[in-house]
């Protein structure tokens, strides 16, 4: 229950961190909030030769509204996102999702860059990045690139990040004013990882659902979108019969695993229940029937 | 073994300088290097909350931070809250409401509530329970802990 020995570097710039990571040749690990990495070190599930601590790099923790997006620095703590007025104004669904992330002491340390890089299939931030079509900015010793969230998550605890790459910021396109949204989650206890959760955003055009997005987590190897159900809802008025169709569609595309906490069948059932609630709530918000 | 690093940490207003191995957990640093054994260690993976302390004003799991990361930091532990002869209001509320039995979880509970009170209104029992959800207690059934926090919140509201 104690980590194996490693070297430690408190990087003072992204360039220094990227250089050290590149020198480590796959044997180094970035240390951000430590809320996933430290347990893995304590269990000796990972044994890096060097930890590159990015906590002292200035200017890596911020939330700023640009003309059409909200940019969040990789080192921004969960608690800062949870309580940010900028996020609440432009991405209320993200504020709602953050209420479900762990406990205060974990939210005080855990970072968005760490959560996306760790890519737990039952974590809220990766699902929000996928739902909101976020763009992830990445730096390595060799240069910079960006990646869409939909291409970033490739498996359970697996991303497209190279071993010498560092996430620097995440850009979420703002929701248009009046967009309906909802986030529904079930966990065994408050703050635990979700058994399943569903996030939805919907706009209305001429009384019909438009730009429908449905994100799901806890029911696959990665967070998922439900493109069939999104298409089904688009251009239609949401009513009981349509909700039934959407729920059936969502249940038919997921293949949840069974584990200690819940069977796959239960998770499939649950994701349908949560999808129904979330679609209905988002729709009611979109048509102005609910605050 | 990797090279030791010299760190300076202020714990409960006392400055300590020590040379430590990078892999030393902050929880072990407090307990073994500084003999501040009030910070308890239950699970060492962030789940039980027993090791919760306050670093630079925020509650954190001491088992999920390295001692070297606390270089230059200001740390508050349960030893800094009050003394046996002069309990602080939160400790007093725990005592009066019987919010502890074996006491293993208590330091983490106290440090968690200290931070919660600074950051959230804790207006309802549901808010209090939500706030305490990351701290496990095997003895009390939580009822008396919630009561202690509720009593304290009401008292503080009553004072101008
Ligand atoms: C008890 C407990 C309950 C939790 N419950 C939840 C929950 O309900 N929902 C939830 O979403 N999460 C939960 N978490 C996890 C928490 O959100 C973590 O903060 C998060 O998963 C990782 O972020 P971090 O900053 O702590 O990353 P770290 O632990 O520092 O790092 C995680 C991984 O990402 C890499 N990494 C970190 N930052 C970067 C970067 N900028 N670029 C590239 N790689 C990077 C690290 O090398 C490591 O491999 C919980 C954790 C605990 C201990
Ligand atoms: S010992 Fe740190 S949370 Fe359990
Ligand atoms: S009082 Fe014994 S664990 Fe809480």
PDB file of C-alpha atoms in Angstrom, chain A residues 1-8 31 35 38-39 42-44 51 53 55-56 79 82 99 103-109 189-190, chain B residues 2 5 21-23 25 28 43-46 52 58-61 63-66 68-69 71 115-116 119-120 130 133-134 136:
ATOM      1  CA  UNK A   1       0.000   0.000   0.000  1.00  0.00           C
ATOM      2  CA  UNK A   2       2.974   2.323  -0.481  1.00  0.00           C
ATOM      3  CA  UNK A   3       4.320   3.437  -3.863  1.00  0.00           C
ATOM      4  CA  UNK A   4       7.504   1.955  -5.266  1.00  0.00           C
ATOM      5  CA  UNK A   5      10.372   4.443  -5.484  1.00  0.00           C
ATOM      6  CA  UNK A   6      10.379   7.039  -8.252  1.00  0.00           C
ATOM      7  CA  UNK A   7      12.112  10.275  -9.129  1.00  0.00           C
ATOM      8  CA  UNK A   8      10.132  13.454  -8.836  1.00  0.00           C
ATOM      9  CA  UNK A  31       0.981  14.043 -11.790  1.00  0.00           C
ATOM     10  CA  UNK A  35      -6.858  11.502  -7.268  1.00  0.00           C
ATOM     11  CA  UNK A  38      -1.956   8.200  -6.350  1.00  0.00           C
ATOM     12  CA  UNK A  39      -4.273   5.258  -5.580  1.00  0.00           C
ATOM     13  CA  UNK A  42      -0.182   3.154  -3.678  1.00  0.00           C
ATOM     14  CA  UNK A  43      -1.494  -0.171  -5.027  1.00  0.00           C
ATOM     15  CA  UNK A  44       1.599  -0.460  -7.248  1.00  0.00           C
ATOM     16  CA  UNK A  51       6.619  11.606 -11.740  1.00  0.00           C
ATOM     17  CA  UNK A  53       4.272  17.166 -11.236  1.00  0.00           C
ATOM     18  CA  UNK A  55       0.788  21.489 -10.159  1.00  0.00           C
ATOM     19  CA  UNK A  56       3.349  24.295  -9.985  1.00  0.00           C
ATOM     20  CA  UNK A  79     -14.437  22.300  -7.371  1.00  0.00           C
ATOM     21  CA  UNK A  82     -18.524  23.048 -10.018  1.00  0.00           C
ATOM     22  CA  UNK A  99     -22.421  17.902  -8.463  1.00  0.00           C
ATOM     23  CA  UNK A 103     -16.456  14.362  -2.591  1.00  0.00           C
ATOM     24  CA  UNK A 104     -15.225  17.848  -1.702  1.00  0.00           C
ATOM     25  CA  UNK A 105     -11.700  16.751  -0.718  1.00  0.00           C
ATOM     26  CA  UNK A 106     -11.366  14.922  -4.058  1.00  0.00           C
ATOM     27  CA  UNK A 107     -12.919  17.807  -6.011  1.00  0.00           C
ATOM     28  CA  UNK A 108     -10.463  20.213  -4.358  1.00  0.00           C
ATOM     29  CA  UNK A 109      -7.554  18.325  -5.967  1.00  0.00           C
ATOM     30  CA  UNK A 189     -23.842   6.421  -2.683  1.00  0.00           C
ATOM     31  CA  UNK A 190     -23.534  10.124  -3.270  1.00  0.00           C
TER      32      UNK A 190
ATOM     33  CA  UNK B   2      15.715   8.030  -5.311  1.00  0.00           C
ATOM     34  CA  UNK B   5      14.297  16.333  -1.293  1.00  0.00           C
ATOM     35  CA  UNK B  21      11.996  10.485  -0.255  1.00  0.00           C
ATOM     36  CA  UNK B  22       9.699  11.518  -3.143  1.00  0.00           C
ATOM     37  CA  UNK B  23       7.430   8.517  -2.592  1.00  0.00           C
ATOM     38  CA  UNK B  25       2.893  10.104   1.359  1.00  0.00           C
ATOM     39  CA  UNK B  28       3.001   9.212   6.528  1.00  0.00           C
ATOM     40  CA  UNK B  43      -7.522   2.857   3.121  1.00  0.00           C
ATOM     41  CA  UNK B  44      -4.717   4.769   1.377  1.00  0.00           C
ATOM     42  CA  UNK B  45      -6.753   5.170  -1.765  1.00  0.00           C
ATOM     43  CA  UNK B  46      -8.946   8.149  -1.064  1.00  0.00           C
ATOM     44  CA  UNK B  52      -8.486  14.310   5.414  1.00  0.00           C
ATOM     45  CA  UNK B  58      -8.676  23.231   0.949  1.00  0.00           C
ATOM     46  CA  UNK B  59      -9.531  19.844   2.413  1.00  0.00           C
ATOM     47  CA  UNK B  60      -7.548  17.063   0.741  1.00  0.00           C
ATOM     48  CA  UNK B  61      -6.790  13.396   1.252  1.00  0.00           C
ATOM     49  CA  UNK B  63      -2.906   9.722   1.477  1.00  0.00           C
ATOM     50  CA  UNK B  64      -3.251  11.044  -2.096  1.00  0.00           C
ATOM     51  CA  UNK B  65      -0.570  13.707  -1.839  1.00  0.00           C
ATOM     52  CA  UNK B  66       3.176  13.338  -1.659  1.00  0.00           C
ATOM     53  CA  UNK B  68       7.258  16.743  -1.516  1.00  0.00           C
ATOM     54  CA  UNK B  69       4.149  18.346  -2.992  1.00  0.00           C
ATOM     55  CA  UNK B  71       6.835  22.034   0.055  1.00  0.00           C
ATOM     56  CA  UNK B 115     -13.818  22.951   4.974  1.00  0.00           C
ATOM     57  CA  UNK B 116     -17.519  22.295   4.225  1.00  0.00           C
ATOM     58  CA  UNK B 119     -17.620  26.552   1.309  1.00  0.00           C
ATOM     59  CA  UNK B 120     -21.266  25.504   1.578  1.00  0.00           C
ATOM     60  CA  UNK B 130     -23.954  14.896   0.956  1.00  0.00           C
ATOM     61  CA  UNK B 133     -20.568  11.207   2.024  1.00  0.00           C
ATOM     62  CA  UNK B 134     -16.818  10.853   1.484  1.00  0.00           C
ATOM     63  CA  UNK B 136     -16.800   6.504   6.365  1.00  0.00           C
TER      64      UNK B 136
END
